[in-house]
Short mmCIF file of C-alpha atoms in Angstrom, two decimals:
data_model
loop_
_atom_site.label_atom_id
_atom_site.label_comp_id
_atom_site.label_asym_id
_atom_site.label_seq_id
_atom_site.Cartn_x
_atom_site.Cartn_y
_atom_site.Cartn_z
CA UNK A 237 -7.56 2.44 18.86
CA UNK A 238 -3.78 2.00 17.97
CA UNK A 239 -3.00 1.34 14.29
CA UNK A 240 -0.65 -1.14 13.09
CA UNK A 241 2.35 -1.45 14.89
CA UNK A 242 5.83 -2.19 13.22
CA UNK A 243 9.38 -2.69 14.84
CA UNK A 244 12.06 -2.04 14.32
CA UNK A 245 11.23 1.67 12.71
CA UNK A 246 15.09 1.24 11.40
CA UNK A 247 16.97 -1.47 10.21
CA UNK A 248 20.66 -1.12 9.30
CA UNK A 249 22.56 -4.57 8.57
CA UNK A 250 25.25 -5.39 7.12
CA UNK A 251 25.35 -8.32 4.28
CA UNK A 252 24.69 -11.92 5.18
CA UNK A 253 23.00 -10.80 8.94
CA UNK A 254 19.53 -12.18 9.27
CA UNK A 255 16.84 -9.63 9.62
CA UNK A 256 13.84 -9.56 11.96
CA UNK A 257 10.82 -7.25 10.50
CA UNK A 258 7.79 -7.35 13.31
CA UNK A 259 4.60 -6.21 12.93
CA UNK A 260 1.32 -6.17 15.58
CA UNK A 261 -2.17 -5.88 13.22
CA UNK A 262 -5.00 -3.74 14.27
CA UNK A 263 -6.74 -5.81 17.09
CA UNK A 264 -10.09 -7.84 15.74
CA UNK A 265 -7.99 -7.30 12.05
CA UNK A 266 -8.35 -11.06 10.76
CA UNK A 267 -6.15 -10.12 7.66
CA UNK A 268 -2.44 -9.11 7.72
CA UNK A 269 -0.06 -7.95 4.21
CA UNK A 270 3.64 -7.36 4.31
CA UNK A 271 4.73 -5.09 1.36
CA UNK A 272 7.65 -3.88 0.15
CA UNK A 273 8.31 -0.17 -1.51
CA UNK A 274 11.19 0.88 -3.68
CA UNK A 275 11.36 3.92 -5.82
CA UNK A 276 12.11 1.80 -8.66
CA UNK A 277 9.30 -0.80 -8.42
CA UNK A 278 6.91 0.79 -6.33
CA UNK A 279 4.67 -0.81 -3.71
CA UNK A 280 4.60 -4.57 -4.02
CA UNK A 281 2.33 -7.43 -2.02
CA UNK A 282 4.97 -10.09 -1.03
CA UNK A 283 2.57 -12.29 1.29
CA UNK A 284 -0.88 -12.16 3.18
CA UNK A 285 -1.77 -14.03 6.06
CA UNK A 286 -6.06 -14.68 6.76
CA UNK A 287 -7.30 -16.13 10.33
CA UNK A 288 -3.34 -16.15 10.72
CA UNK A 289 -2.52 -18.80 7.45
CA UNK A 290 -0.86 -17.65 4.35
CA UNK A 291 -2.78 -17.26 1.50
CA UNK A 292 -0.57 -16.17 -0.85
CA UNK A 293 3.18 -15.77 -0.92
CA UNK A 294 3.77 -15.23 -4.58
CA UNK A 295 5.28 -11.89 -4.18
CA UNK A 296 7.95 -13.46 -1.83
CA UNK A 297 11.30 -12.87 -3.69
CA UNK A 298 12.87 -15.87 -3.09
CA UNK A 299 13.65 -18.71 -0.54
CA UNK A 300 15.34 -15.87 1.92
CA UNK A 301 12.62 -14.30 2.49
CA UNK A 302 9.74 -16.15 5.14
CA UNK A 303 6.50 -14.82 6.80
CA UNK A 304 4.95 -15.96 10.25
CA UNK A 305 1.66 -15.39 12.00
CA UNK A 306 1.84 -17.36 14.78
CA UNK A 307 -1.06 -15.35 16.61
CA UNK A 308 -3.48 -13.02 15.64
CA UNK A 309 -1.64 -10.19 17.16
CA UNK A 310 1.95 -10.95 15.68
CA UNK A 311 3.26 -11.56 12.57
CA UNK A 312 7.38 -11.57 11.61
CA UNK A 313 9.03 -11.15 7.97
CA UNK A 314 12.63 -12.63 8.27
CA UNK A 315 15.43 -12.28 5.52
CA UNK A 316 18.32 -14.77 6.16
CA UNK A 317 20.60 -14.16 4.65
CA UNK A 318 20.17 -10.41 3.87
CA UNK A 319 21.93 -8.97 0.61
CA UNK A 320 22.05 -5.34 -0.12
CA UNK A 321 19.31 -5.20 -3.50
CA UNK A 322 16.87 -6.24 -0.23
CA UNK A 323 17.05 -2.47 0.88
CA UNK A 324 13.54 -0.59 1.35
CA UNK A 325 10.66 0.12 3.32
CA UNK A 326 8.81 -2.67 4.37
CA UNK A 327 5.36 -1.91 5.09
CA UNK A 328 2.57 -3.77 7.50
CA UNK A 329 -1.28 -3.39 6.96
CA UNK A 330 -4.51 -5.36 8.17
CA UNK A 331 -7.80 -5.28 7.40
CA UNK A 332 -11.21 -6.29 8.20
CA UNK A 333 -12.80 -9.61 7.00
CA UNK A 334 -16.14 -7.80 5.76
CA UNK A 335 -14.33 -5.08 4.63
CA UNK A 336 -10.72 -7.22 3.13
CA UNK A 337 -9.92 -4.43 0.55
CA UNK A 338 -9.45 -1.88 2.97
CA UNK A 339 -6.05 -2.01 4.46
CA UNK A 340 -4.29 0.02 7.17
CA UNK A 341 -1.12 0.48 6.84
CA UNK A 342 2.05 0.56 9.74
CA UNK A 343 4.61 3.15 9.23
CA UNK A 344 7.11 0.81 7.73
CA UNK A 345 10.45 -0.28 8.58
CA UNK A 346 13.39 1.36 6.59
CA UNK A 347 15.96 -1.64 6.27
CA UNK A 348 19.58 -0.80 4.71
CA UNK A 349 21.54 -3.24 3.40
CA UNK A 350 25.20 -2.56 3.59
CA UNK B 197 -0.54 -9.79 -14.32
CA UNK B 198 -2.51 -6.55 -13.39
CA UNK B 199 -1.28 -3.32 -13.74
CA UNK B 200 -2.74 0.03 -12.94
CA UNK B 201 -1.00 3.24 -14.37
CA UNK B 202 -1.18 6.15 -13.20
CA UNK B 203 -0.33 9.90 -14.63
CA UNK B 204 0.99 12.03 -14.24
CA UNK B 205 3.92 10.74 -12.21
CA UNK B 206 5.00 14.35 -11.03
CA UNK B 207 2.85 17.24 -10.16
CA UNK B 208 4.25 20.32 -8.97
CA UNK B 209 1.76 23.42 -8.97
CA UNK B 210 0.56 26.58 -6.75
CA UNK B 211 -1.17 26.80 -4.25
CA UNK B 212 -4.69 27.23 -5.45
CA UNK B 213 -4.64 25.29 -8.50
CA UNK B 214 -6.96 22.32 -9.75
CA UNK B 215 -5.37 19.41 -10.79
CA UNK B 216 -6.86 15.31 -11.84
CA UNK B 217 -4.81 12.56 -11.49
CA UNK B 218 -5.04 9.40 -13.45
CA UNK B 219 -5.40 5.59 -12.70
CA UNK B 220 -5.91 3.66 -15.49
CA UNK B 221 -5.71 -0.65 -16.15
CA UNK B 222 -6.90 -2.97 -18.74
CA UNK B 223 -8.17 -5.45 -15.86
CA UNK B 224 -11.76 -4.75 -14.30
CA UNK B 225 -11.44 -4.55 -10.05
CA UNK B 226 -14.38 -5.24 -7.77
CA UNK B 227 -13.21 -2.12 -6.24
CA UNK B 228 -10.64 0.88 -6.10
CA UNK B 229 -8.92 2.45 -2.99
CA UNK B 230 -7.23 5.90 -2.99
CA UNK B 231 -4.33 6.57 -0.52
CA UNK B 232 -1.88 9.10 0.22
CA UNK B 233 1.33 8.62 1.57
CA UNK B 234 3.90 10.98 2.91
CA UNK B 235 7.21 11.10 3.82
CA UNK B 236 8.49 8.61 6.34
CA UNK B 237 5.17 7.09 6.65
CA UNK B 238 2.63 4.25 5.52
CA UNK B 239 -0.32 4.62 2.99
CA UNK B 240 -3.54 6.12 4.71
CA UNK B 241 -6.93 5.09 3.01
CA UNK B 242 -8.95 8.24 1.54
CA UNK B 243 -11.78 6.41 -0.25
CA UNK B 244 -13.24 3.26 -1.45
CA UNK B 245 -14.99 3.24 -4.83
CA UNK B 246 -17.44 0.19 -5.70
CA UNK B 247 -19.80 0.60 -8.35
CA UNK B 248 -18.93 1.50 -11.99
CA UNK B 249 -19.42 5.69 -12.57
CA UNK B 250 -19.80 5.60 -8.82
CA UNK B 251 -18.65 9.33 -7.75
CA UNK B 252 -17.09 10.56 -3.96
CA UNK B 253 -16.46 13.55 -2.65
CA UNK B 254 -14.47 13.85 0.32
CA UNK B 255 -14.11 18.00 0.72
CA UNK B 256 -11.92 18.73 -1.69
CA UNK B 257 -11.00 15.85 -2.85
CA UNK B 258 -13.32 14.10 -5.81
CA UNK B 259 -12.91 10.29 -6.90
CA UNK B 260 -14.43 8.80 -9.71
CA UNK B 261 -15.05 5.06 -10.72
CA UNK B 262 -14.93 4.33 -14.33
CA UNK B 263 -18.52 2.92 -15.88
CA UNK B 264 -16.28 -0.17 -16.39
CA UNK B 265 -14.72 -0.54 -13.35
CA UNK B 266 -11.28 -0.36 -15.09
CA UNK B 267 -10.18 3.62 -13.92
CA UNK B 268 -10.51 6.09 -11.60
CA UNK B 269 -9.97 9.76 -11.33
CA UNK B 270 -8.74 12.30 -8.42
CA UNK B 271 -9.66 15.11 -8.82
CA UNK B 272 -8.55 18.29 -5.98
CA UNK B 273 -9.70 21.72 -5.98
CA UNK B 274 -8.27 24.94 -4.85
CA UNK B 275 -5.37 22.26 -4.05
CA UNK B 276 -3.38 23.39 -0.42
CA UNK B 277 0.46 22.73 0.64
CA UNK B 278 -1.05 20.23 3.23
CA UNK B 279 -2.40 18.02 -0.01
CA UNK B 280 1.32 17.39 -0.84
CA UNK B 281 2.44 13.98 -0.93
CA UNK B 282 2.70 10.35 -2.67
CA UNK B 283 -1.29 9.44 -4.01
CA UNK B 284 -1.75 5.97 -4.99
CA UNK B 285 -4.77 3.95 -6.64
CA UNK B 286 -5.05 0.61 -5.65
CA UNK B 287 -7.09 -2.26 -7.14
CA UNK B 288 -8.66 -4.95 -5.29
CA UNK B 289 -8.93 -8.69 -7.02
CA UNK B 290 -11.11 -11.44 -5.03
CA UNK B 291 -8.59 -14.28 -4.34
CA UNK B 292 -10.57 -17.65 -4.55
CA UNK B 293 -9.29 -18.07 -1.33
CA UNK B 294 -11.64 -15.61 -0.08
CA UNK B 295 -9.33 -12.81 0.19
CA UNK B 296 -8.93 -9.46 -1.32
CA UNK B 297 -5.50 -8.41 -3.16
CA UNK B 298 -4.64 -5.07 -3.71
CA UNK B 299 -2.71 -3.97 -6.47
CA UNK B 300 -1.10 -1.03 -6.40
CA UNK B 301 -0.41 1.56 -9.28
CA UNK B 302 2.76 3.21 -9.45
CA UNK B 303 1.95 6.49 -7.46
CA UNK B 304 1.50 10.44 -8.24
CA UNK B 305 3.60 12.58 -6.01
CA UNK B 306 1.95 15.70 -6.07
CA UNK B 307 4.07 18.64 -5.02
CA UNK B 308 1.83 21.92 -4.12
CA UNK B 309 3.82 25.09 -3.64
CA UNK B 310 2.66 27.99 -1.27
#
């Protein structure tokens, strides 16, 4: 089976550009996380999607940042505009619904801020 | 907010060496992942640990669930250059949504030298 799938792998923008993140889940995954992973702060939950609607977007950083799922099989993480303190690897996972606090993780897209 | 520590935050030894690493909160979790991450890619799960004093071995590798459900050890044997890399703990919350949130500790990247 393929894992999670992420595009783009790299991201460089420059500041004010909107950016796309995309990520395809693990197919019969009913859960989907975006996170985001700095050296300085680490690996943080910014929003998770179950059956496709947000649960919880708490960890979103502010009104720039939004989350879609339109589809089981396709989910986007846009930053409009983009500012250069947004830099870092933005990871995809899904899980299970019997098994929710498993997670597998995409490889992550590297986005640079310039 | 929950936080999991761990220690230490660097770990550089020999081949062939033991080492433990640390994960450590005030907050009880209905379960604990392990992952390890390496360069240029996403998490990968190693383990899940449920019950309190609960006790995995995966080759090498040895986790541990505190009795309380609040810490967790790794432990590695006769560690190898291929166990280098970012290890993280990660505790899971149930979401009265009926979700499962992970919260991740702050990593141990373990350097093993040949």
């Amino acid at each position: 089976d393929a894992g999670v799938i992420q595009s783009p792998r790299h991201e460089v923008t420059e500041m004010g550009q909107e950016v796309t993140l995309r990520c395809k889940p693990i197919s019969g995954h009913n859960s989907l996380f975006w996170y985001r992973q700095t050296m300085m702060r680490g690996l943080e939950l910014l929003i998770y999607f179950n059956n496709n609607v947000p649960i919880d977007d708490s960890g979103m950083p502010e009104d720039r940042f939004s989350a879609k799922m339109p589809n089981a099989s396709f989910s986007t993480l846009k930053i409009q505009p983009s500012e250069p303190r947004d830099s870092a690897v933005y990871f995809c996972a899904s899980s299970r619904v019997f098994r929710p606090y498993e997670q597998y993780f995409g490889p992550g897209t590297r986005l640079t801020v310039t | 907010t929950q936080l999991l520590e761990q220690s230490p935050q660097f770990l550089s030894i020999q081949e062939g060496e033991n080492l433990t690493v640390y994960c450590n909160s005030s907050s009880v979790f209905s379960s604990l992942q392990w992952y390890r991450q390496e360069p240029g890619e996403g998490p990968v799960l190693l383990v899940t640990v449920v019950t309190g004093g609960e006790v995995k071995k995966l080759k090498r590798l040895t986790f541990q669930f505190g009795d309380a459900r609040k810490d967790s050890s790794l432990h590695i044997t006769a560690a190898q250059t291929g166990d280098t890399g970012l290890y993280l703990c990660a505790g899971a919350t149930m979401n009265n949504n009926a979700g499962n949130m992970l919260t991740f500790g702050g990593g141990t990247r373990l350097m093993v030298k040949p």
